[in-house]
XYZ file of N, CA and C in Angstrom:
489
model
N 112.589 81.362 -146.810
C 111.334 80.413 -146.250
C 111.256 80.543 -144.776
N 109.976 80.939 -144.517
C 109.596 81.460 -142.944
C 109.624 80.255 -142.144
N 110.130 80.441 -140.885
C 110.098 79.206 -139.784
C 108.406 79.215 -139.493
N 108.261 77.737 -139.385
C 107.033 77.593 -139.037
C 106.626 77.559 -137.388
N 105.483 78.187 -137.508
C 105.038 78.451 -136.004
C 104.221 77.605 -135.432
N 104.676 76.907 -134.204
C 104.093 75.944 -133.615
C 103.353 76.333 -132.223
N 102.119 76.207 -132.184
C 101.527 76.685 -131.050
C 102.239 76.059 -129.754
N 102.097 76.940 -128.684
C 102.841 76.229 -127.329
C 101.689 75.361 -126.781
N 101.888 74.161 -126.259
C 101.103 73.442 -125.483
C 100.831 73.986 -123.845
N 99.452 73.745 -123.425
C 99.092 74.207 -122.250
C 97.648 74.112 -121.995
N 97.423 74.272 -120.692
C 95.786 73.953 -120.459
C 95.376 75.375 -119.993
N 94.163 75.861 -120.483
C 93.488 77.066 -120.368
C 92.267 76.729 -119.553
N 91.794 77.292 -118.541
C 90.676 77.021 -117.509
C 89.900 78.193 -117.864
N 88.610 77.905 -117.883
C 87.527 79.122 -118.130
C 86.082 78.767 -117.423
N 85.574 79.479 -116.915
C 84.174 79.399 -116.361
C 82.871 79.515 -117.750
N 82.092 78.576 -117.523
C 80.820 78.704 -118.266
C 79.587 78.773 -117.593
N 79.245 80.090 -117.320
C 77.957 80.327 -116.689
C 76.854 79.815 -117.130
N 76.737 79.675 -118.672
C 75.443 79.203 -119.320
C 75.262 77.858 -118.987
N 76.270 77.015 -118.964
C 76.397 75.575 -118.745
C 76.493 75.118 -117.503
N 76.674 76.077 -116.586
C 77.040 75.861 -115.278
C 78.228 74.853 -114.892
N 79.183 75.250 -115.341
C 80.480 74.237 -115.267
C 81.900 75.029 -115.451
N 82.695 74.412 -115.505
C 84.168 74.971 -115.944
C 84.724 74.209 -117.169
N 85.448 74.736 -118.230
C 86.344 74.100 -119.182
C 87.632 74.117 -119.083
N 88.526 72.859 -119.038
C 89.838 73.074 -119.226
C 90.091 72.586 -120.783
N 90.841 73.504 -121.485
C 91.211 72.986 -122.797
C 92.716 72.971 -123.143
N 93.159 71.758 -123.427
C 94.624 71.459 -123.615
C 95.157 71.521 -125.051
N 95.747 72.384 -125.306
C 96.240 72.460 -126.841
C 97.467 71.527 -126.946
N 97.468 70.224 -127.827
C 98.455 69.523 -127.980
C 99.164 69.646 -129.234
N 100.383 69.538 -129.305
C 101.155 69.460 -130.714
C 100.877 68.298 -131.461
N 100.434 68.665 -132.557
C 100.160 67.665 -133.373
C 101.481 66.520 -133.776
N 102.571 67.160 -133.751
C 103.875 66.202 -134.215
C 104.027 65.299 -132.987
N 103.465 65.201 -131.722
C 103.421 64.061 -131.064
C 102.935 62.687 -131.492
N 101.796 62.910 -132.447
C 101.206 61.840 -132.949
C 101.962 61.118 -133.930
N 103.045 61.476 -134.219
C 103.865 60.753 -135.462
C 105.162 60.350 -134.793
N 105.107 60.455 -133.500
C 106.492 59.665 -132.750
C 106.032 58.352 -132.008
N 107.023 57.874 -131.595
C 106.878 56.610 -130.788
C 106.508 56.676 -129.119
N 105.952 57.781 -129.037
C 105.504 58.079 -127.484
C 104.456 57.116 -127.123
N 104.407 56.919 -125.965
C 103.381 55.971 -125.311
C 102.292 56.580 -124.456
N 102.612 57.901 -124.510
C 101.253 58.871 -123.828
C 101.794 60.039 -124.091
N 100.913 61.034 -123.859
C 101.131 62.344 -123.733
C 100.366 62.926 -122.531
N 101.081 63.879 -121.871
C 100.551 64.142 -120.279
C 100.538 65.772 -120.586
N 99.333 66.376 -119.904
C 99.157 67.741 -120.091
C 99.775 68.154 -118.467
N 100.051 69.340 -118.518
C 100.358 70.103 -117.210
C 99.341 70.115 -116.209
N 99.826 70.124 -114.948
C 98.807 70.087 -114.012
C 97.706 71.253 -113.808
N 96.620 71.225 -113.615
C 95.571 72.043 -113.530
C 94.857 71.773 -112.237
N 93.971 72.870 -111.630
C 93.427 72.749 -110.475
C 91.817 72.599 -111.093
N 91.144 71.655 -110.469
C 89.740 71.664 -110.463
C 89.064 71.717 -108.955
N 87.694 72.234 -109.108
C 87.172 72.230 -107.776
C 86.582 70.947 -107.467
N 87.059 69.911 -106.770
C 86.439 68.741 -106.528
C 85.576 68.807 -105.121
N 84.218 68.506 -105.298
C 83.238 68.781 -104.289
C 83.560 68.158 -103.112
N 83.686 68.996 -101.990
C 84.094 68.272 -100.679
C 85.792 68.439 -100.305
N 86.399 68.718 -101.484
C 87.872 68.742 -101.352
C 88.488 69.997 -101.747
N 87.691 70.953 -102.403
C 88.228 72.243 -102.728
C 89.198 72.042 -104.068
N 89.932 72.975 -104.280
C 90.956 72.949 -105.424
C 91.693 71.763 -105.538
N 91.651 70.890 -106.578
C 92.583 69.598 -106.292
C 93.155 69.549 -107.797
N 94.645 68.871 -107.811
C 95.179 68.939 -109.204
C 94.717 67.661 -109.709
N 94.935 67.798 -111.336
C 94.417 66.867 -112.209
C 95.468 67.234 -113.551
N 95.553 65.968 -114.236
C 96.084 65.996 -115.402
C 95.227 65.314 -116.479
N 95.428 65.670 -117.781
C 94.709 64.808 -118.834
C 95.934 64.068 -119.566
N 95.702 62.822 -119.982
C 96.620 62.055 -120.601
C 96.006 61.658 -122.057
N 96.596 61.391 -123.124
C 96.372 60.555 -124.073
C 97.228 59.348 -124.316
N 96.219 58.236 -124.366
C 97.126 57.036 -124.541
C 96.609 56.681 -125.926
N 97.602 55.808 -126.857
C 97.413 55.562 -128.212
C 96.813 53.984 -127.993
N 96.149 53.872 -129.005
C 95.603 52.447 -129.199
C 96.574 51.466 -129.381
N 96.577 50.216 -128.715
C 97.786 49.334 -128.941
C 97.664 48.559 -130.055
N 98.462 48.259 -131.044
C 98.120 47.547 -132.311
C 98.654 46.352 -132.272
N 99.538 45.974 -131.112
C 99.846 44.566 -131.036
C 100.811 44.323 -129.820
N 101.584 43.310 -129.886
C 102.420 43.097 -128.789
C 103.975 43.387 -129.029
N 104.271 43.611 -130.229
C 105.859 43.895 -130.571
C 106.259 45.171 -130.055
N 107.397 45.476 -130.012
C 108.010 46.786 -129.533
C 107.478 47.994 -130.281
N 107.191 48.826 -129.591
C 106.543 49.998 -130.522
C 105.009 49.749 -130.844
N 104.486 48.974 -130.646
C 103.096 48.983 -131.095
C 102.282 49.650 -130.351
N 102.541 50.091 -129.179
C 101.548 50.875 -128.433
C 102.204 52.259 -128.356
N 102.540 52.806 -129.574
C 102.944 54.266 -129.678
C 101.887 54.878 -130.517
N 102.076 56.212 -130.582
C 100.949 57.034 -131.357
C 101.278 56.850 -132.664
N 102.587 56.758 -133.195
C 103.260 56.494 -134.635
C 102.115 55.112 -135.049
N 102.506 54.073 -134.545
C 101.626 52.747 -134.895
C 100.123 52.853 -134.663
N 99.590 53.675 -133.761
C 98.451 53.510 -133.858
C 97.757 54.626 -134.715
N 98.617 55.277 -135.419
C 98.215 56.319 -136.582
C 97.516 57.646 -135.845
N 97.840 57.903 -134.607
C 97.001 58.884 -133.956
C 95.786 58.741 -133.409
N 95.625 57.690 -133.003
C 94.358 57.188 -132.464
C 94.452 56.631 -131.247
N 93.361 56.975 -130.133
C 93.497 56.397 -128.901
C 92.553 56.897 -128.036
N 92.996 56.942 -126.686
C 91.740 57.635 -125.684
C 92.406 58.479 -124.834
N 91.485 59.154 -124.005
C 91.931 60.321 -123.084
C 91.713 59.529 -121.678
N 92.493 59.900 -120.801
C 92.572 59.666 -119.317
C 92.464 60.837 -118.676
N 91.598 60.991 -117.529
C 91.494 62.329 -116.323
C 92.195 61.568 -115.225
N 93.254 62.254 -114.604
C 94.078 61.712 -113.454
C 94.077 62.624 -112.362
N 93.508 62.351 -111.255
C 93.831 63.231 -110.127
C 95.323 62.876 -109.514
N 95.837 64.119 -109.500
C 97.317 63.881 -108.850
C 97.456 64.116 -107.563
N 96.548 64.272 -106.719
C 96.484 64.430 -105.225
C 95.881 63.280 -104.628
N 96.672 62.847 -103.548
C 95.970 61.683 -102.662
C 94.639 62.169 -102.097
N 93.775 61.314 -102.299
C 92.533 61.580 -101.278
C 92.117 60.428 -100.406
N 91.498 60.787 -99.457
C 91.310 59.665 -98.406
C 90.303 58.889 -99.126
N 90.261 57.584 -98.958
C 89.637 56.291 -99.514
C 87.978 56.786 -99.025
N 87.901 57.111 -97.679
C 86.324 56.937 -97.000
C 85.798 58.171 -97.642
N 86.289 58.989 -98.264
C 85.667 60.177 -98.604
C 84.956 60.110 -99.938
N 83.977 60.875 -100.282
C 83.577 60.866 -101.943
C 84.153 62.133 -102.528
N 84.403 61.742 -103.755
C 85.245 62.822 -104.343
C 84.683 62.719 -105.982
N 83.394 62.824 -105.919
C 82.692 62.752 -107.450
C 82.903 63.730 -108.315
N 83.295 63.663 -109.485
C 83.328 64.771 -110.488
C 82.536 64.331 -111.704
N 81.783 65.016 -112.386
C 80.748 64.796 -113.250
C 81.426 65.854 -114.491
N 81.959 65.017 -115.543
C 82.557 65.533 -116.668
C 82.515 65.062 -118.104
N 82.743 65.954 -118.950
C 82.810 65.176 -120.657
C 84.080 65.524 -121.049
N 84.377 64.910 -122.083
C 85.656 65.108 -122.731
C 85.545 64.768 -124.002
N 86.054 65.840 -125.026
C 85.960 65.700 -126.550
C 87.408 66.162 -127.096
N 87.568 66.024 -128.316
C 88.580 66.636 -129.189
C 88.256 67.257 -130.155
N 89.175 68.392 -130.494
C 88.860 69.104 -131.909
C 87.382 69.933 -131.737
N 86.701 69.672 -132.640
C 85.341 70.389 -132.875
C 84.052 69.456 -132.401
N 84.470 68.614 -131.458
C 83.286 67.425 -131.243
C 82.243 68.224 -130.661
N 80.974 68.287 -131.013
C 79.996 69.063 -130.732
C 79.113 68.567 -129.551
N 78.934 67.192 -129.289
C 78.247 66.847 -128.218
C 79.015 65.755 -127.568
N 79.033 65.902 -126.249
C 79.963 65.164 -125.359
C 78.997 64.444 -124.189
N 78.943 63.218 -124.130
C 78.446 62.393 -123.105
C 78.925 62.873 -121.821
N 78.086 62.834 -120.725
C 78.806 63.130 -119.515
C 79.008 61.694 -118.619
N 80.097 61.833 -117.682
C 80.512 60.825 -117.016
C 80.465 61.129 -115.526
N 80.453 60.308 -114.546
C 80.603 60.386 -113.315
C 81.507 59.524 -112.716
N 82.720 60.033 -111.979
C 83.709 59.229 -111.391
C 83.985 59.518 -110.010
N 84.289 58.547 -109.085
C 84.758 58.863 -107.634
C 86.337 58.758 -107.802
N 86.952 59.947 -107.740
C 88.279 59.763 -107.775
C 88.848 59.516 -106.312
N 88.098 59.427 -105.403
C 88.713 58.970 -104.110
C 88.797 57.376 -104.245
N 88.129 56.807 -104.583
C 88.073 55.274 -105.028
C 89.062 54.913 -106.016
N 89.324 55.521 -107.179
C 90.225 55.313 -108.075
C 90.877 56.761 -108.612
N 92.207 56.771 -108.715
C 92.521 58.187 -108.980
C 92.669 58.601 -110.438
N 92.044 57.448 -111.416
C 91.877 58.027 -112.763
C 90.905 57.383 -113.354
N 90.418 58.117 -114.471
C 89.357 57.277 -115.227
C 89.527 57.514 -116.575
N 89.544 56.410 -117.170
C 89.602 56.457 -118.729
C 88.191 56.672 -119.312
N 88.056 57.455 -120.377
C 87.229 57.940 -121.159
C 87.128 56.718 -122.279
N 86.178 55.835 -122.074
C 85.939 54.834 -123.150
C 84.774 55.342 -124.182
N 85.275 54.762 -125.358
C 84.208 55.304 -126.446
C 84.181 54.059 -127.514
N 83.049 53.936 -128.261
C 82.882 52.729 -128.980
C 84.226 52.424 -129.968
N 84.663 53.640 -130.683
C 85.727 53.521 -131.338
C 86.893 54.439 -130.570
N 88.211 54.270 -130.876
C 89.347 54.989 -130.380
C 89.037 56.289 -131.048
N 89.525 57.344 -130.287
C 89.455 58.977 -130.570
C 90.410 59.140 -131.699
N 90.158 59.567 -132.802
C 91.228 59.964 -133.779
C 91.614 61.415 -133.499
N 92.817 61.468 -132.788
C 93.559 62.698 -132.464
C 93.841 63.384 -133.706
N 94.539 62.545 -134.691
C 95.229 62.898 -135.927
C 94.300 63.560 -136.814
N 92.972 63.040 -137.118
C 91.861 63.894 -137.639
C 91.462 65.165 -137.146
N 91.566 65.175 -135.774
C 91.394 66.672 -134.848
C 92.220 67.545 -135.465
N 93.728 67.154 -135.637
C 94.753 67.974 -135.820
C 94.634 68.408 -137.495
N 94.164 67.455 -138.269
C 93.817 67.774 -139.800
C 94.580 69.111 -140.361
N 95.952 68.654 -140.682
C 96.877 69.447 -141.328
C 97.237 70.856 -140.526
N 96.713 70.875 -139.414
C 97.167 71.894 -138.377
C 98.313 71.460 -137.459
N 99.048 72.242 -136.815
C 100.090 72.063 -135.909
C 99.770 71.602 -134.483
N 98.298 71.896 -134.270
C 97.848 71.082 -132.840
C 96.339 71.025 -132.854
N 95.964 70.338 -131.938
C 94.565 70.102 -131.814
C 94.264 70.450 -130.098
N 92.984 70.294 -129.880
C 92.627 70.748 -128.478
C 91.734 69.810 -127.893
N 92.136 69.084 -126.784
C 91.339 68.101 -125.923
C 90.676 69.092 -124.958
N 89.337 68.927 -124.808
C 88.344 69.911 -124.209
C 87.833 68.887 -123.069
N 87.626 69.313 -121.647
C 87.198 68.787 -120.682
C 86.420 69.996 -120.096
N 85.088 69.392 -119.915
C 83.912 70.228 -119.399
C 83.702 69.301 -118.111
N 83.767 70.435 -116.930
C 83.348 69.597 -115.401
C 81.930 70.292 -115.205
N 81.095 69.739 -114.950
C 79.824 70.037 -114.335
C 79.510 70.225 -113.120
N 78.528 71.102 -112.927
C 78.203 71.412 -111.457
C 76.877 70.607 -111.356
N 76.469 69.912 -112.070
C 74.933 69.383 -111.982
C 75.011 67.732 -112.377
N 73.857 67.285 -112.595
C 73.726 65.650 -112.971
C 74.724 65.245 -114.009
N 74.841 64.064 -113.905
C 75.871 63.328 -114.796
C 75.157 62.646 -116.182
N 74.188 62.652 -116.011
C 73.340 61.824 -116.949
C 72.904 62.597 -118.229
N 73.483 63.692 -118.546
C 73.033 64.688 -119.692
C 74.185 64.614 -120.701
N 73.896 65.394 -121.542
C 74.976 65.579 -123.079
C 74.845 67.024 -123.117
N 76.313 67.447 -123.079
C 76.751 68.772 -123.218
C 76.756 69.173 -124.915
N 76.144 70.141 -125.125
C 76.357 70.706 -126.665
C 77.304 71.959 -126.526
N 78.500 71.721 -127.462
C 79.337 72.845 -127.429
C 78.968 73.955 -128.054
N 79.599 75.022 -127.693
C 79.323 76.453 -128.318
C 79.835 76.312 -129.698
């Protein structure tokens, strides 16, 4: 029996000249969704924050809370469903503006609504959706899934169509 290959987790950054922005793609091991973990955190990566230059960020996956008992806030109990948070890990002066326009999706999501958030006012932004994101469906019998962050250099009120 051959050993099962498990893709290494990590964040890859790339420029998208056509969409005029940057992608940060985080590969997440699917086995995290079967554990009692209360979050999954990416490694730090740098994004060019207008007026601040390269600034450290992390993406977090937070499971949907199923109840108030011990373990109810885990990926296992949430059956792999939850939401994504983008967190600035550097301290920014409150009197400055640090607005980032971005979109987040998982797996093969084709259209992503854009959000705008001032990270100088609040260091993290939870991406709210009508229903919790289904990370387990994005993994779909694979050993990993991808969380895709698109950082735009233009207006926040558009939708991104993925390649």
